[in-house]
């Protein structure tokens, strides 16, 4: 099974900050890496698919990069609505899926 | 409009069974793999099980293997999760989802709550 390790597990930041979350796969997953935002009481929302493709309607301050085993999600300038939990997810061998353990982004 | 509507959750005693259903509409259900994802209270998202569009490939998380069974009925645009030998740590909000397969199509239901307690 492919394991996904996200870091950090939690992060405090201020509005306007640049934030980076990393995700490492236990083996190469090429570019089959996706990023989700999850807020309490709502379904998870896809932000980035295929490592670096921005989902329609997602602000351009969100970006993704990486391939193989190492990936990053960057928020260039945090907005109040960005405080949430973020998950990476690998989809290299569907329908077998793995999520990272999540990064809780909190207001400093 | 895409809709995924889960049902079948509730309070159940440890060791008992429950069957979740998910009714899909607004997209080509029989063209995609489908999944169940759960979130236990205070925990992160956990993928539970997935089934290919043609039912040839099925997989489960180790935590539910041997206890849960995923199935689908493409004629009814429906996904199911049969959960047996339930344990307190199966308590979670269970989401039905069409997850991205490398493209932008990614759909989730609102979830159905399963509580396993005596």
Short mmCIF file of C-alpha atoms in Angstrom, two decimals, chain A residues 56-97:
data_model
loop_
_atom_site.label_atom_id
_atom_site.label_comp_id
_atom_site.label_asym_id
_atom_site.label_seq_id
_atom_site.Cartn_x
_atom_site.Cartn_y
_atom_site.Cartn_z
CA UNK A 56 -12.00 25.46 -11.78
CA UNK A 57 -13.18 28.21 -9.44
CA UNK A 58 -10.25 27.86 -7.04
CA UNK A 59 -8.35 31.12 -6.49
CA UNK A 60 -4.96 31.41 -8.18
CA UNK A 61 -3.24 31.96 -4.83
CA UNK A 62 -3.37 28.16 -4.51
CA UNK A 63 -0.72 26.23 -6.41
CA UNK A 64 0.70 22.73 -6.40
CA UNK A 65 3.99 21.27 -7.53
CA UNK A 66 6.02 18.10 -7.46
CA UNK A 67 6.19 14.66 -9.01
CA UNK A 68 7.41 11.22 -8.03
CA UNK A 69 7.39 11.18 -4.24
CA UNK A 70 7.57 14.82 -3.11
CA UNK A 71 4.81 17.38 -3.49
CA UNK A 72 3.90 20.81 -2.17
CA UNK A 73 0.78 22.92 -1.83
CA UNK A 74 1.43 26.65 -1.62
CA UNK A 75 -0.96 29.42 -0.67
CA UNK A 76 0.70 32.63 -1.79
CA UNK A 77 -1.22 35.08 0.40
CA UNK A 78 -3.53 33.64 3.04
CA UNK A 79 -7.08 34.91 3.13
CA UNK A 80 -9.49 34.53 6.08
CA UNK A 81 -11.51 31.90 4.22
CA UNK A 82 -8.41 29.71 3.76
CA UNK A 83 -8.26 28.60 7.39
CA UNK A 84 -9.21 24.94 7.15
CA UNK A 85 -7.67 21.47 7.07
CA UNK A 86 -5.78 20.42 3.95
CA UNK A 87 -5.22 16.88 2.74
CA UNK A 88 -3.09 15.39 0.05
CA UNK A 89 -4.40 12.27 -1.67
CA UNK A 90 -2.76 9.80 -4.04
CA UNK A 91 -4.70 8.18 -6.87
CA UNK A 92 -1.89 6.24 -8.56
CA UNK A 93 -3.63 2.85 -8.63
CA UNK A 94 -7.38 3.47 -8.66
CA UNK A 95 -9.63 2.56 -7.04
CA UNK A 96 -7.04 2.27 -4.24
CA UNK A 97 -6.65 5.68 -2.65
#
